[in-house]
Coordinates of C-alpha atoms in Angstrom, one line a residue:
M1 CA 50.9 55.2 46.0
M2 CA 50.5 54.0 42.5
E3 CA 53.0 54.8 39.8
K4 CA 52.1 54.8 36.1
E5 CA 54.8 54.3 33.6
I6 CA 54.5 55.0 29.9
S7 CA 56.9 55.0 27.0
L8 CA 57.3 57.8 24.4
R9 CA 59.5 58.2 21.4
V10 CA 60.9 61.7 20.9
K11 CA 59.5 63.2 17.7
Y12 CA 61.4 65.4 15.4
Q13 CA 59.0 68.3 16.0
E14 CA 59.8 68.2 19.8
T15 CA 63.5 69.0 19.2
D16 CA 65.6 72.1 18.3
K17 CA 68.1 72.4 15.4
M18 CA 70.6 70.3 17.4
G19 CA 68.2 67.5 17.9
V20 CA 67.7 68.2 21.6
V21 CA 64.2 68.2 23.1
Y22 CA 63.0 71.7 23.6
Y23 CA 62.5 72.3 27.4
A24 CA 58.8 73.1 27.3
N25 CA 58.0 69.7 25.8
Y26 CA 58.7 68.1 29.1
F27 CA 55.6 69.9 30.5
I28 CA 53.6 68.4 27.7
W29 CA 54.9 65.0 28.5
F30 CA 53.9 65.6 32.2
E31 CA 50.4 66.3 31.0
V32 CA 50.4 63.0 29.0
G33 CA 51.5 61.2 32.2
R34 CA 48.8 62.8 34.3
N35 CA 46.1 61.9 31.8
E36 CA 47.3 58.3 31.6
Y37 CA 47.5 58.2 35.5
F38 CA 43.9 59.2 35.9
R39 CA 42.8 56.9 33.1
E40 CA 44.5 54.0 34.9
L41 CA 42.7 55.0 38.1
G42 CA 39.4 54.8 36.3
F43 CA 38.9 58.6 36.4
P44 CA 39.7 60.0 32.9
Y45 CA 39.8 63.8 32.9
V46 CA 36.9 63.9 30.5
E47 CA 34.7 62.2 33.2
L48 CA 35.9 64.5 35.9
E49 CA 35.0 67.5 33.7
K50 CA 31.6 66.1 33.0
E51 CA 31.1 66.2 36.8
G52 CA 32.1 69.9 36.7
L53 CA 35.5 69.3 38.3
F54 CA 38.7 70.7 36.8
L55 CA 42.4 70.5 37.9
P56 CA 44.3 73.6 36.6
V57 CA 48.0 73.7 37.2
V58 CA 48.8 76.2 39.9
K59 CA 52.6 75.5 40.1
S60 CA 55.0 73.5 38.0
S61 CA 58.7 72.8 38.1
C62 CA 61.2 70.7 36.1
E63 CA 64.9 70.0 36.7
Y64 CA 66.8 68.9 33.7
K65 CA 69.7 66.4 34.3
S66 CA 70.6 65.2 30.8
P67 CA 69.2 66.0 27.3
A68 CA 66.8 63.9 25.4
Y69 CA 67.4 63.6 21.7
Y70 CA 65.4 63.0 18.6
D71 CA 64.3 59.4 18.3
D72 CA 65.2 58.5 21.9
L73 CA 62.8 56.1 23.6
I74 CA 61.9 57.5 27.0
S75 CA 60.1 56.3 30.0
L76 CA 57.9 58.7 31.9
K77 CA 56.9 57.6 35.4
T78 CA 54.1 59.5 37.1
S79 CA 52.9 59.3 40.7
V80 CA 51.0 61.4 43.2
K81 CA 53.1 62.9 46.0
N82 CA 50.2 64.6 47.9
F83 CA 46.4 64.6 47.9
T84 CA 44.2 66.8 49.9
P85 CA 40.6 67.9 49.5
A86 CA 41.8 71.1 47.8
R87 CA 45.0 70.1 45.9
L88 CA 46.8 67.3 44.2
T89 CA 50.6 67.1 43.6
F90 CA 52.1 64.9 40.8
C91 CA 55.7 63.9 40.5
Y92 CA 57.4 62.9 37.2
N93 CA 60.6 61.1 36.4
I94 CA 61.8 60.8 32.8
Y95 CA 64.4 58.2 31.9
R96 CA 66.1 57.3 28.6
K97 CA 65.7 53.7 27.6
P98 CA 67.4 51.2 27.7
D99 CA 70.1 52.7 29.9
N100 CA 67.6 54.2 32.4
M101 CA 69.6 57.5 32.6
L102 CA 67.5 60.1 34.5
L103 CA 66.9 62.9 32.1
A104 CA 64.5 65.1 34.1
F105 CA 62.2 65.2 37.1
G106 CA 59.5 67.5 38.1
E107 CA 56.2 68.3 39.9
T108 CA 52.9 69.9 39.1
I109 CA 50.4 71.2 41.8
H110 CA 46.8 71.3 40.8
A111 CA 43.8 72.9 42.6
F112 CA 40.3 71.4 42.4
V113 CA 38.0 74.0 40.9
N114 CA 34.4 74.1 39.6
N115 CA 33.0 75.2 36.2
N116 CA 33.4 78.8 37.2
A117 CA 37.1 78.3 38.2
K118 CA 36.2 78.7 41.8
P119 CA 38.2 76.6 44.3
V120 CA 36.3 73.7 45.7
N121 CA 36.9 71.4 48.7
L122 CA 36.5 68.0 47.0
K123 CA 35.6 66.3 50.3
K124 CA 32.7 68.7 50.9
N125 CA 31.5 69.2 47.4
S126 CA 31.8 65.6 46.1
S127 CA 32.5 63.3 49.0
E128 CA 31.8 60.2 47.0
L129 CA 34.4 61.2 44.4
Y130 CA 36.9 62.2 47.1
D131 CA 36.5 58.9 48.9
K132 CA 37.0 56.9 45.6
L133 CA 40.1 59.0 44.7
N134 CA 41.5 58.8 48.2
E135 CA 41.0 55.0 48.3
K136 CA 42.8 54.5 44.9
L137 CA 45.6 57.0 45.6
R138 CA 46.4 55.5 49.0
K139 CA 47.0 52.0 47.6

């Protein structure tokens, strides 16, 4: 499956008094990775939402291996681990550049829901979109 890599520079506002990235910011970076991943596929979130399809996070995890610091240049690699008609699981790996030290890795699981936050089976409710996503994600 495809992997999308983006680079980010740690901003001062993302750190604590010691210059270490506050743990919750990793989940914000995960969201940035997901958005860029879908944009790369040709399915930006805004377009999915226009179709009445939403992907709320139903489970998230992050394991921290080494701290990121203010002004570090980091690499965020995002990929899809699992795709079904009801759910989508993303994996994330965050590395410091240029030494490629693994700083953290995590996962988010998302459910497909409609405008009313009701679960949907993407294959049944939007088979064309399911087929397009399935084709692109399986490459």
